[in-house]
Amino acid sequence: MNRLTLVTTSLILLSLAGWSSDQLPAPSSTAPPMLKDVGIDAKPGSPLPLDLTFRDETGKDVHLADFFNKRPVILTLVYYKCPMLCTLVLNELTRTLNVMTEDAGKDFDIVTVSFNPNETPELANAKKQEYLRIYRRPTAPAGWHFLTGDETQIRALTNAVGFRYAFDPKTQQYVHASGVVVVTPQGILGRYFYGIQYSAKDLRLAMIDAANGKSSSPTGKVLFYCFQYDPSTGRYSLAIMRLIQIGFITTVASLVTFMWVTHRRQKNKALPVSRASCPCDGSPSQKLPDPETAAIP
């Protein structure tokens, strides 16, 4: 067994050993009762109530319809003071958007709505400025909207989307699932993306479909729930524990991949270069077009 294999095996064993049986997610039968009322019910092909009114990040009253009829829209339902999951959703969405060639405000729009009726436009504006610093596209300020609203308007929107959440009086926070939805320019729900990681290719294809007025089936239903740490028991809930586990395993996998790539590069440097593989005629090699760079119509 070479050194790389030994290190890789050790890391995997350590990652598995680090999770004792009392830390593993509990069976679904022991999940908190509140989670039964929380989830995302996909409704592709259903219309949004575009006559709903909200407040934008400047405090101006706006209609949901103001953000449609031009381009596909990525709709995100979060709340700005969420201690964990909402931030992960926006972070990972931004990470995906940063690798795409299309620009918010030019090729599509993003509408982020807080489902906490107590949150203010000032808080929405602070959140917007935070993400504009991460998503540095010149058209982004006009293309990413952060809204707040009243309970009645929020409930009408979340019900239309199929986004079910609950307020936990004990922690004074919301229990909710994570995901984003691509909506057509006409306000018809398109593809749902569950979880916190969104493929740039899938998101681009969903926006192309939405631009053409098409809806499609959700992409894999792996839900994460935001359910707070309980200091009285010293434990995380079912869903947060699962999220922490996945994050840890992902980190280990990334480290192993980095070590493997480094090992391969070092090995390849030691090999003699084959003259037959060199473009000795000096002509540039042809590059096939990348299907992922196809612009949204």
PDB file of C-alpha atoms in Angstrom:
ATOM      1  CA  MET A   1       0.000   0.000   0.000  1.00  0.00           C
ATOM      2  CA  ASN A   2       1.568   3.309  -1.087  1.00  0.00           C
ATOM      3  CA  ARG A   3       1.547   6.430   1.053  1.00  0.00           C
ATOM      4  CA  LEU A   4      -1.390   8.056  -0.797  1.00  0.00           C
ATOM      5  CA  THR A   5      -3.595   4.979  -0.326  1.00  0.00           C
ATOM      6  CA  LEU A   6      -2.640   4.782   3.337  1.00  0.00           C
ATOM      7  CA  VAL A   7      -3.495   8.420   3.966  1.00  0.00           C
ATOM      8  CA  THR A   8      -6.765   8.148   2.025  1.00  0.00           C
ATOM      9  CA  THR A   9      -7.841   5.050   3.934  1.00  0.00           C
ATOM     10  CA  SER A  10      -6.943   6.685   7.235  1.00  0.00           C
ATOM     11  CA  LEU A  11      -9.000   9.773   6.446  1.00  0.00           C
ATOM     12  CA  ILE A  12     -12.030   7.714   5.489  1.00  0.00           C
ATOM     13  CA  LEU A  13     -11.751   5.600   8.637  1.00  0.00           C
ATOM     14  CA  LEU A  14     -11.364   8.697  10.778  1.00  0.00           C
ATOM     15  CA  SER A  15     -14.409  10.305   9.176  1.00  0.00           C
ATOM     16  CA  LEU A  16     -16.483   7.199   9.890  1.00  0.00           C
ATOM     17  CA  ALA A  17     -15.127   6.717  13.389  1.00  0.00           C
ATOM     18  CA  GLY A  18     -15.875  10.334  14.245  1.00  0.00           C
ATOM     19  CA  TRP A  19     -19.620   9.688  14.136  1.00  0.00           C
ATOM     20  CA  SER A  20     -20.772   7.602  17.069  1.00  0.00           C
ATOM     21  CA  SER A  21     -24.158   5.901  16.999  1.00  0.00           C
ATOM     22  CA  ASP A  22     -25.754   8.487  19.275  1.00  0.00           C
ATOM     23  CA  GLN A  23     -24.783  11.242  16.824  1.00  0.00           C
ATOM     24  CA  LEU A  24     -26.278   9.627  13.743  1.00  0.00           C
ATOM     25  CA  PRO A  25     -29.627  10.944  12.456  1.00  0.00           C
ATOM     26  CA  ALA A  26     -32.524   9.418  14.277  1.00  0.00           C
ATOM     27  CA  PRO A  27     -35.085   7.294  12.394  1.00  0.00           C
ATOM     28  CA  SER A  28     -37.849   9.249  10.713  1.00  0.00           C
ATOM     29  CA  SER A  29     -40.318   7.964  13.306  1.00  0.00           C
ATOM     30  CA  THR A  30     -38.468   9.954  15.982  1.00  0.00           C
ATOM     31  CA  ALA A  31     -38.224  13.155  13.963  1.00  0.00           C
ATOM     32  CA  PRO A  32     -39.725  16.232  15.661  1.00  0.00           C
ATOM     33  CA  PRO A  33     -43.492  16.423  14.986  1.00  0.00           C
ATOM     34  CA  MET A  34     -43.049  19.935  13.641  1.00  0.00           C
ATOM     35  CA  LEU A  35     -41.176  18.559  10.624  1.00  0.00           C
ATOM     36  CA  LYS A  36     -44.366  16.863   9.451  1.00  0.00           C
ATOM     37  CA  ASP A  37     -45.668  20.309   8.502  1.00  0.00           C
ATOM     38  CA  VAL A  38     -42.452  21.356   6.773  1.00  0.00           C
ATOM     39  CA  GLY A  39     -41.339  20.612   3.216  1.00  0.00           C
ATOM     40  CA  ILE A  40     -41.459  21.611  -0.428  1.00  0.00           C
ATOM     41  CA  ASP A  41     -44.255  20.301  -2.635  1.00  0.00           C
ATOM     42  CA  ALA A  42     -43.259  20.833  -6.260  1.00  0.00           C
ATOM     43  CA  LYS A  43     -45.952  22.413  -8.441  1.00  0.00           C
ATOM     44  CA  PRO A  44     -44.356  22.754 -11.898  1.00  0.00           C
ATOM     45  CA  GLY A  45     -46.727  24.322 -14.382  1.00  0.00           C
ATOM     46  CA  SER A  46     -48.694  26.215 -11.733  1.00  0.00           C
ATOM     47  CA  PRO A  47     -48.935  30.039 -11.867  1.00  0.00           C
ATOM     48  CA  LEU A  48     -47.656  32.420  -9.230  1.00  0.00           C
ATOM     49  CA  PRO A  49     -50.053  35.076  -7.882  1.00  0.00           C
ATOM     50  CA  LEU A  50     -48.302  38.007  -9.533  1.00  0.00           C
ATOM     51  CA  ASP A  51     -50.684  40.556  -8.015  1.00  0.00           C
ATOM     52  CA  LEU A  52     -49.114  40.132  -4.566  1.00  0.00           C
ATOM     53  CA  THR A  53     -47.451  43.189  -3.056  1.00  0.00           C
ATOM     54  CA  PHE A  54     -44.130  43.327  -1.216  1.00  0.00           C
ATOM     55  CA  ARG A  55     -41.487  45.897  -0.286  1.00  0.00           C
ATOM     56  CA  ASP A  56     -38.134  45.955  -2.037  1.00  0.00           C
ATOM     57  CA  GLU A  57     -34.798  46.611  -0.345  1.00  0.00           C
ATOM     58  CA  THR A  58     -35.361  50.379  -0.586  1.00  0.00           C
ATOM     59  CA  GLY A  59     -38.733  50.179   1.168  1.00  0.00           C
ATOM     60  CA  LYS A  60     -40.695  50.806  -2.029  1.00  0.00           C
ATOM     61  CA  ASP A  61     -43.986  48.939  -2.516  1.00  0.00           C
ATOM     62  CA  VAL A  62     -43.743  46.589  -5.477  1.00  0.00           C
ATOM     63  CA  HIS A  63     -45.905  43.965  -7.143  1.00  0.00           C
ATOM     64  CA  LEU A  64     -44.542  40.509  -7.805  1.00  0.00           C
ATOM     65  CA  ALA A  65     -45.472  41.095 -11.435  1.00  0.00           C
ATOM     66  CA  ASP A  66     -42.831  43.854 -11.607  1.00  0.00           C
ATOM     67  CA  PHE A  67     -40.129  41.184 -11.792  1.00  0.00           C
ATOM     68  CA  PHE A  68     -41.643  39.092 -14.563  1.00  0.00           C
ATOM     69  CA  ASN A  69     -42.448  39.268 -18.311  1.00  0.00           C
ATOM     70  CA  LYS A  70     -38.807  39.883 -19.271  1.00  0.00           C
ATOM     71  CA  ARG A  71     -36.563  36.986 -18.315  1.00  0.00           C
ATOM     72  CA  PRO A  72     -36.563  33.709 -16.386  1.00  0.00           C
ATOM     73  CA  VAL A  73     -36.563  34.219 -12.627  1.00  0.00           C
ATOM     74  CA  ILE A  74     -34.801  32.244  -9.900  1.00  0.00           C
ATOM     75  CA  LEU A  75     -37.069  32.424  -6.863  1.00  0.00           C
ATOM     76  CA  THR A  76     -35.589  31.857  -3.421  1.00  0.00           C
ATOM     77  CA  LEU A  77     -37.656  31.767  -0.222  1.00  0.00           C
ATOM     78  CA  VAL A  78     -35.507  32.437   2.845  1.00  0.00           C
ATOM     79  CA  TYR A  79     -35.424  34.650   5.874  1.00  0.00           C
ATOM     80  CA  TYR A  80     -32.545  37.020   6.384  1.00  0.00           C
ATOM     81  CA  LYS A  81     -31.793  36.261  10.046  1.00  0.00           C
ATOM     82  CA  CYS A  82     -31.751  32.502   9.517  1.00  0.00           C
ATOM     83  CA  PRO A  83     -28.779  31.150  11.497  1.00  0.00           C
ATOM     84  CA  MET A  84     -27.737  28.468   9.016  1.00  0.00           C
ATOM     85  CA  LEU A  85     -29.651  26.993   6.107  1.00  0.00           C
ATOM     86  CA  CYS A  86     -30.825  30.135   4.286  1.00  0.00           C
ATOM     87  CA  THR A  87     -27.274  31.455   4.211  1.00  0.00           C
ATOM     88  CA  LEU A  88     -26.082  28.133   2.770  1.00  0.00           C
ATOM     89  CA  VAL A  89     -28.768  28.293   0.078  1.00  0.00           C
ATOM     90  CA  LEU A  90     -27.764  31.822  -0.985  1.00  0.00           C
ATOM     91  CA  ASN A  91     -24.049  31.059  -0.724  1.00  0.00           C
ATOM     92  CA  GLU A  92     -24.259  27.959  -2.903  1.00  0.00           C
ATOM     93  CA  LEU A  93     -26.567  29.647  -5.389  1.00  0.00           C
ATOM     94  CA  THR A  94     -24.079  32.511  -5.691  1.00  0.00           C
ATOM     95  CA  ARG A  95     -21.231  30.045  -6.117  1.00  0.00           C
ATOM     96  CA  THR A  96     -23.099  28.421  -9.005  1.00  0.00           C
ATOM     97  CA  LEU A  97     -24.003  31.751 -10.593  1.00  0.00           C
ATOM     98  CA  ASN A  98     -20.371  32.835 -10.497  1.00  0.00           C
ATOM     99  CA  VAL A  99     -19.322  29.982 -12.800  1.00  0.00           C
ATOM    100  CA  MET A 100     -22.093  30.660 -15.305  1.00  0.00           C
ATOM    101  CA  THR A 101     -21.605  32.932 -18.300  1.00  0.00           C
ATOM    102  CA  GLU A 102     -25.111  34.373 -18.042  1.00  0.00           C
ATOM    103  CA  ASP A 103     -25.689  37.457 -15.892  1.00  0.00           C
ATOM    104  CA  ALA A 104     -28.442  38.343 -13.447  1.00  0.00           C
ATOM    105  CA  GLY A 105     -30.206  41.457 -14.686  1.00  0.00           C
ATOM    106  CA  LYS A 106     -29.364  40.641 -18.287  1.00  0.00           C
ATOM    107  CA  ASP A 107     -30.217  36.997 -18.960  1.00  0.00           C
ATOM    108  CA  PHE A 108     -32.319  36.220 -15.880  1.00  0.00           C
ATOM    109  CA  ASP A 109     -33.451  37.764 -12.597  1.00  0.00           C
ATOM    110  CA  ILE A 110     -33.334  36.593  -9.003  1.00  0.00           C
ATOM    111  CA  VAL A 111     -36.140  37.320  -6.560  1.00  0.00           C
ATOM    112  CA  THR A 112     -35.346  36.550  -2.935  1.00  0.00           C
ATOM    113  CA  VAL A 113     -38.317  36.827  -0.586  1.00  0.00           C
ATOM    114  CA  SER A 114     -38.208  36.689   3.211  1.00  0.00           C
ATOM    115  CA  PHE A 115     -40.984  34.574   4.696  1.00  0.00           C
ATOM    116  CA  ASN A 116     -40.514  36.283   8.082  1.00  0.00           C
ATOM    117  CA  PRO A 117     -43.072  39.131   8.169  1.00  0.00           C
ATOM    118  CA  ASN A 118     -41.105  40.921  10.900  1.00  0.00           C
ATOM    119  CA  GLU A 119     -38.047  41.500   8.729  1.00  0.00           C
ATOM    120  CA  THR A 120     -37.493  44.975   7.301  1.00  0.00           C
ATOM    121  CA  PRO A 121     -36.312  46.532   4.020  1.00  0.00           C
ATOM    122  CA  GLU A 122     -33.179  47.691   5.854  1.00  0.00           C
ATOM    123  CA  LEU A 123     -32.313  44.102   6.634  1.00  0.00           C
ATOM    124  CA  ALA A 124     -33.095  43.104   3.049  1.00  0.00           C
ATOM    125  CA  ASN A 125     -30.798  45.837   1.737  1.00  0.00           C
ATOM    126  CA  ALA A 126     -27.951  44.721   4.012  1.00  0.00           C
ATOM    127  CA  LYS A 127     -28.366  41.173   2.702  1.00  0.00           C
ATOM    128  CA  LYS A 128     -28.405  42.407  -0.885  1.00  0.00           C
ATOM    129  CA  GLN A 129     -25.197  44.396  -0.463  1.00  0.00           C
ATOM    130  CA  GLU A 130     -23.564  41.354   1.104  1.00  0.00           C
ATOM    131  CA  TYR A 131     -24.303  39.171  -1.910  1.00  0.00           C
ATOM    132  CA  LEU A 132     -23.503  41.830  -4.477  1.00  0.00           C
ATOM    133  CA  ARG A 133     -19.993  41.836  -3.031  1.00  0.00           C
ATOM    134  CA  ILE A 134     -19.781  38.121  -3.781  1.00  0.00           C
ATOM    135  CA  TYR A 135     -21.624  38.101  -7.107  1.00  0.00           C
ATOM    136  CA  ARG A 136     -19.736  40.800  -8.988  1.00  0.00           C
ATOM    137  CA  ARG A 137     -21.624  41.267 -12.217  1.00  0.00           C
ATOM    138  CA  PRO A 138     -22.320  44.805 -13.492  1.00  0.00           C
ATOM    139  CA  THR A 139     -26.015  44.103 -14.057  1.00  0.00           C
ATOM    140  CA  ALA A 140     -26.553  42.321 -10.725  1.00  0.00           C
ATOM    141  CA  PRO A 141     -27.832  45.327  -8.718  1.00  0.00           C
ATOM    142  CA  ALA A 142     -30.774  45.659 -11.108  1.00  0.00           C
ATOM    143  CA  GLY A 143     -31.259  41.907 -11.404  1.00  0.00           C
ATOM    144  CA  TRP A 144     -31.228  40.573  -7.845  1.00  0.00           C
ATOM    145  CA  HIS A 145     -34.144  41.742  -5.714  1.00  0.00           C
ATOM    146  CA  PHE A 146     -34.535  41.218  -1.948  1.00  0.00           C
ATOM    147  CA  LEU A 147     -38.129  41.566  -0.754  1.00  0.00           C
ATOM    148  CA  THR A 148     -40.026  41.647   2.512  1.00  0.00           C
ATOM    149  CA  GLY A 149     -43.774  41.567   3.045  1.00  0.00           C
ATOM    150  CA  ASP A 150     -46.786  41.064   5.250  1.00  0.00           C
ATOM    151  CA  GLU A 151     -47.924  37.685   6.554  1.00  0.00           C
ATOM    152  CA  THR A 152     -50.928  37.465   4.208  1.00  0.00           C
ATOM    153  CA  GLN A 153     -48.880  38.160   1.091  1.00  0.00           C
ATOM    154  CA  ILE A 154     -46.066  35.852   2.176  1.00  0.00           C
ATOM    155  CA  ARG A 155     -48.444  32.973   2.877  1.00  0.00           C
ATOM    156  CA  ALA A 156     -50.123  33.401  -0.487  1.00  0.00           C
ATOM    157  CA  LEU A 157     -46.746  33.158  -2.230  1.00  0.00           C
ATOM    158  CA  THR A 158     -45.383  30.240  -0.214  1.00  0.00           C
ATOM    159  CA  ASN A 159     -48.647  28.307  -0.630  1.00  0.00           C
ATOM    160  CA  ALA A 160     -48.502  28.821  -4.390  1.00  0.00           C
ATOM    161  CA  VAL A 161     -44.911  27.555  -4.489  1.00  0.00           C
ATOM    162  CA  GLY A 162     -45.632  24.623  -2.149  1.00  0.00           C
ATOM    163  CA  PHE A 163     -43.124  25.864   0.408  1.00  0.00           C
ATOM    164  CA  ARG A 164     -44.263  24.706   3.869  1.00  0.00           C
ATOM    165  CA  TYR A 165     -42.597  26.046   7.005  1.00  0.00           C
ATOM    166  CA  ALA A 166     -43.371  26.526  10.695  1.00  0.00           C
ATOM    167  CA  PHE A 167     -42.371  28.860  13.508  1.00  0.00           C
ATOM    168  CA  ASP A 168     -40.750  27.311  16.569  1.00  0.00           C
ATOM    169  CA  PRO A 169     -41.725  29.362  19.659  1.00  0.00           C
ATOM    170  CA  LYS A 170     -39.039  27.682  21.748  1.00  0.00           C
ATOM    171  CA  THR A 171     -36.146  28.920  19.607  1.00  0.00           C
ATOM    172  CA  GLN A 172     -38.006  31.901  18.088  1.00  0.00           C
ATOM    173  CA  GLN A 173     -36.871  30.716  14.668  1.00  0.00           C
ATOM    174  CA  TYR A 174     -38.399  29.116  11.588  1.00  0.00           C
ATOM    175  CA  VAL A 175     -38.243  25.455  10.701  1.00  0.00           C
ATOM    176  CA  HIS A 176     -38.045  25.094   6.936  1.00  0.00           C
ATOM    177  CA  ALA A 177     -36.577  23.154   4.034  1.00  0.00           C
ATOM    178  CA  SER A 178     -34.170  24.416   1.381  1.00  0.00           C
ATOM    179  CA  GLY A 179     -34.346  24.821  -2.368  1.00  0.00           C
ATOM    180  CA  VAL A 180     -34.780  27.245  -5.257  1.00  0.00           C
ATOM    181  CA  VAL A 181     -37.279  27.405  -8.105  1.00  0.00           C
ATOM    182  CA  VAL A 182     -36.807  28.544 -11.697  1.00  0.00           C
ATOM    183  CA  VAL A 183     -39.892  30.412 -12.938  1.00  0.00           C
ATOM    184  CA  THR A 184     -40.863  31.360 -16.494  1.00  0.00           C
ATOM    185  CA  PRO A 185     -41.052  35.037 -17.494  1.00  0.00           C
ATOM    186  CA  GLN A 186     -44.846  34.671 -17.378  1.00  0.00           C
ATOM    187  CA  GLY A 187     -44.750  33.573 -13.720  1.00  0.00           C
ATOM    188  CA  ILE A 188     -45.273  29.845 -14.269  1.00  0.00           C
ATOM    189  CA  LEU A 189     -43.377  27.584 -11.875  1.00  0.00           C
ATOM    190  CA  GLY A 190     -40.683  25.638 -13.709  1.00  0.00           C
ATOM    191  CA  ARG A 191     -38.053  23.355 -12.228  1.00  0.00           C
ATOM    192  CA  TYR A 192     -37.462  22.904  -8.507  1.00  0.00           C
ATOM    193  CA  PHE A 193     -33.945  22.392  -7.144  1.00  0.00           C
ATOM    194  CA  TYR A 194     -33.840  20.850  -3.674  1.00  0.00           C
ATOM    195  CA  GLY A 195     -31.065  21.019  -1.110  1.00  0.00           C
ATOM    196  CA  ILE A 196     -28.194  23.493  -1.085  1.00  0.00           C
ATOM    197  CA  GLN A 197     -26.077  22.594  -4.119  1.00  0.00           C
ATOM    198  CA  TYR A 198     -27.190  23.419  -7.640  1.00  0.00           C
ATOM    199  CA  SER A 199     -25.493  22.236 -10.808  1.00  0.00           C
ATOM    200  CA  ALA A 200     -24.617  25.106 -13.146  1.00  0.00           C
ATOM    201  CA  LYS A 201     -25.486  22.950 -16.141  1.00  0.00           C
ATOM    202  CA  ASP A 202     -28.880  21.933 -14.756  1.00  0.00           C
ATOM    203  CA  LEU A 203     -29.677  25.466 -13.656  1.00  0.00           C
ATOM    204  CA  ARG A 204     -28.787  26.801 -17.104  1.00  0.00           C
ATOM    205  CA  LEU A 205     -30.930  24.200 -18.850  1.00  0.00           C
ATOM    206  CA  ALA A 206     -33.829  24.951 -16.496  1.00  0.00           C
ATOM    207  CA  MET A 207     -33.577  28.649 -17.369  1.00  0.00           C
ATOM    208  CA  ILE A 208     -33.471  27.860 -21.079  1.00  0.00           C
ATOM    209  CA  ASP A 209     -36.638  25.805 -20.645  1.00  0.00           C
ATOM    210  CA  ALA A 210     -38.238  28.588 -18.609  1.00  0.00           C
ATOM    211  CA  ALA A 211     -37.349  31.169 -21.249  1.00  0.00           C
ATOM    212  CA  ASN A 212     -39.264  28.997 -23.710  1.00  0.00           C
ATOM    213  CA  GLY A 213     -42.219  28.702 -21.351  1.00  0.00           C
ATOM    214  CA  LYS A 214     -41.496  25.098 -20.360  1.00  0.00           C
ATOM    215  CA  SER A 215     -41.779  23.475 -16.930  1.00  0.00           C
ATOM    216  CA  SER A 216     -39.987  20.309 -15.909  1.00  0.00           C
ATOM    217  CA  SER A 217     -39.753  17.767 -13.123  1.00  0.00           C
ATOM    218  CA  PRO A 218     -37.771  18.559  -9.964  1.00  0.00           C
ATOM    219  CA  THR A 219     -34.084  17.664  -9.761  1.00  0.00           C
ATOM    220  CA  GLY A 220     -33.681  14.958  -7.082  1.00  0.00           C
ATOM    221  CA  LYS A 221     -35.600  15.321  -3.836  1.00  0.00           C
ATOM    222  CA  VAL A 222     -33.028  15.502  -1.057  1.00  0.00           C
ATOM    223  CA  LEU A 223     -34.398  17.932   1.502  1.00  0.00           C
ATOM    224  CA  PHE A 224     -32.446  19.679   4.225  1.00  0.00           C
ATOM    225  CA  TYR A 225     -34.284  21.214   7.153  1.00  0.00           C
ATOM    226  CA  CYS A 226     -33.271  24.116   9.333  1.00  0.00           C
ATOM    227  CA  PHE A 227     -33.930  22.965  12.885  1.00  0.00           C
ATOM    228  CA  GLN A 228     -32.001  24.540  15.705  1.00  0.00           C
ATOM    229  CA  TYR A 229     -29.479  23.225  18.196  1.00  0.00           C
ATOM    230  CA  ASP A 230     -31.104  22.352  21.537  1.00  0.00           C
ATOM    231  CA  PRO A 231     -28.866  23.512  24.414  1.00  0.00           C
ATOM    232  CA  SER A 232     -30.939  21.574  26.946  1.00  0.00           C
ATOM    233  CA  THR A 233     -29.860  18.265  25.406  1.00  0.00           C
ATOM    234  CA  GLY A 234     -26.573  19.331  23.841  1.00  0.00           C
ATOM    235  CA  ARG A 235     -27.584  17.786  20.506  1.00  0.00           C
ATOM    236  CA  TYR A 236     -28.356  18.897  17.012  1.00  0.00           C
ATOM    237  CA  SER A 237     -31.583  17.867  15.401  1.00  0.00           C
ATOM    238  CA  LEU A 238     -31.957  15.140  12.800  1.00  0.00           C
ATOM    239  CA  ALA A 239     -31.615  17.335   9.759  1.00  0.00           C
ATOM    240  CA  ILE A 240     -28.815  19.610  10.943  1.00  0.00           C
ATOM    241  CA  MET A 241     -26.785  16.588  12.039  1.00  0.00           C
ATOM    242  CA  ARG A 242     -27.195  15.140   8.573  1.00  0.00           C
ATOM    243  CA  LEU A 243     -26.095  18.427   7.022  1.00  0.00           C
ATOM    244  CA  ILE A 244     -22.993  18.560   9.226  1.00  0.00           C
ATOM    245  CA  GLN A 245     -22.146  14.973   8.311  1.00  0.00           C
ATOM    246  CA  ILE A 246     -22.465  15.626   4.601  1.00  0.00           C
ATOM    247  CA  GLY A 247     -20.344  18.768   4.891  1.00  0.00           C
ATOM    248  CA  PHE A 248     -17.632  16.867   6.750  1.00  0.00           C
ATOM    249  CA  ILE A 249     -17.605  13.980   4.297  1.00  0.00           C
ATOM    250  CA  THR A 250     -17.520  16.449   1.393  1.00  0.00           C
ATOM    251  CA  THR A 251     -14.481  18.136   2.939  1.00  0.00           C
ATOM    252  CA  VAL A 252     -12.712  14.788   3.331  1.00  0.00           C
ATOM    253  CA  ALA A 253     -13.566  13.838  -0.263  1.00  0.00           C
ATOM    254  CA  SER A 254     -12.222  17.173  -1.536  1.00  0.00           C
ATOM    255  CA  LEU A 255      -8.980  16.667   0.371  1.00  0.00           C
ATOM    256  CA  VAL A 256      -8.586  13.140  -0.976  1.00  0.00           C
ATOM    257  CA  THR A 257      -9.251  14.351  -4.523  1.00  0.00           C
ATOM    258  CA  PHE A 258      -6.657  17.117  -4.150  1.00  0.00           C
ATOM    259  CA  MET A 259      -4.069  14.633  -2.902  1.00  0.00           C
ATOM    260  CA  TRP A 260      -4.856  12.227  -5.754  1.00  0.00           C
ATOM    261  CA  VAL A 261      -4.530  14.970  -8.408  1.00  0.00           C
ATOM    262  CA  THR A 262      -1.262  16.159  -6.872  1.00  0.00           C
ATOM    263  CA  HIS A 263       0.060  12.598  -6.866  1.00  0.00           C
ATOM    264  CA  ARG A 264      -0.887  12.123 -10.530  1.00  0.00           C
ATOM    265  CA  ARG A 265       0.742  15.378 -11.561  1.00  0.00           C
ATOM    266  CA  GLN A 266       3.964  14.463  -9.809  1.00  0.00           C
ATOM    267  CA  LYS A 267       3.887  11.039 -11.444  1.00  0.00           C
ATOM    268  CA  ASN A 268       3.245  12.487 -14.900  1.00  0.00           C
ATOM    269  CA  LYS A 269       6.129  14.931 -14.536  1.00  0.00           C
ATOM    270  CA  ALA A 270       8.459  11.970 -14.128  1.00  0.00           C
ATOM    271  CA  LEU A 271       7.311  10.333 -17.385  1.00  0.00           C
ATOM    272  CA  PRO A 272       9.157  11.051 -20.673  1.00  0.00           C
ATOM    273  CA  VAL A 273       7.245  13.221 -23.131  1.00  0.00           C
ATOM    274  CA  SER A 274       6.127  11.361 -26.252  1.00  0.00           C
ATOM    275  CA  ARG A 275       6.949  13.287 -29.421  1.00  0.00           C
ATOM    276  CA  ALA A 276       3.963  11.719 -31.158  1.00  0.00           C
ATOM    277  CA  SER A 277       1.648  13.512 -28.822  1.00  0.00           C
ATOM    278  CA  CYS A 278       3.012  16.969 -29.652  1.00  0.00           C
ATOM    279  CA  PRO A 279       1.303  19.201 -32.241  1.00  0.00           C
ATOM    280  CA  CYS A 280       4.563  19.492 -34.162  1.00  0.00           C
ATOM    281  CA  ASP A 281       2.985  21.250 -37.138  1.00  0.00           C
ATOM    282  CA  GLY A 282       2.372  24.261 -34.935  1.00  0.00           C
ATOM    283  CA  SER A 283      -1.339  24.412 -35.792  1.00  0.00           C
ATOM    284  CA  PRO A 284      -3.707  25.183 -32.924  1.00  0.00           C
ATOM    285  CA  SER A 285      -5.801  22.281 -31.719  1.00  0.00           C
ATOM    286  CA  GLN A 286      -9.510  22.470 -32.397  1.00  0.00           C
ATOM    287  CA  LYS A 287     -11.809  22.882 -29.410  1.00  0.00           C
ATOM    288  CA  LEU A 288     -15.348  21.584 -29.516  1.00  0.00           C
ATOM    289  CA  PRO A 289     -18.030  24.004 -28.378  1.00  0.00           C
ATOM    290  CA  ASP A 290     -19.055  23.607 -24.755  1.00  0.00           C
ATOM    291  CA  PRO A 291     -22.806  22.886 -24.490  1.00  0.00           C
ATOM    292  CA  GLU A 292     -22.845  24.488 -21.047  1.00  0.00           C
ATOM    293  CA  THR A 293     -21.946  27.899 -22.486  1.00  0.00           C
ATOM    294  CA  ALA A 294     -25.051  28.083 -24.648  1.00  0.00           C
ATOM    295  CA  ALA A 295     -26.712  31.392 -23.938  1.00  0.00           C
ATOM    296  CA  ILE A 296     -30.265  31.575 -22.651  1.00  0.00           C
ATOM    297  CA  PRO A 297     -32.570  32.697 -25.476  1.00  0.00           C
TER     298      PRO A 297
END
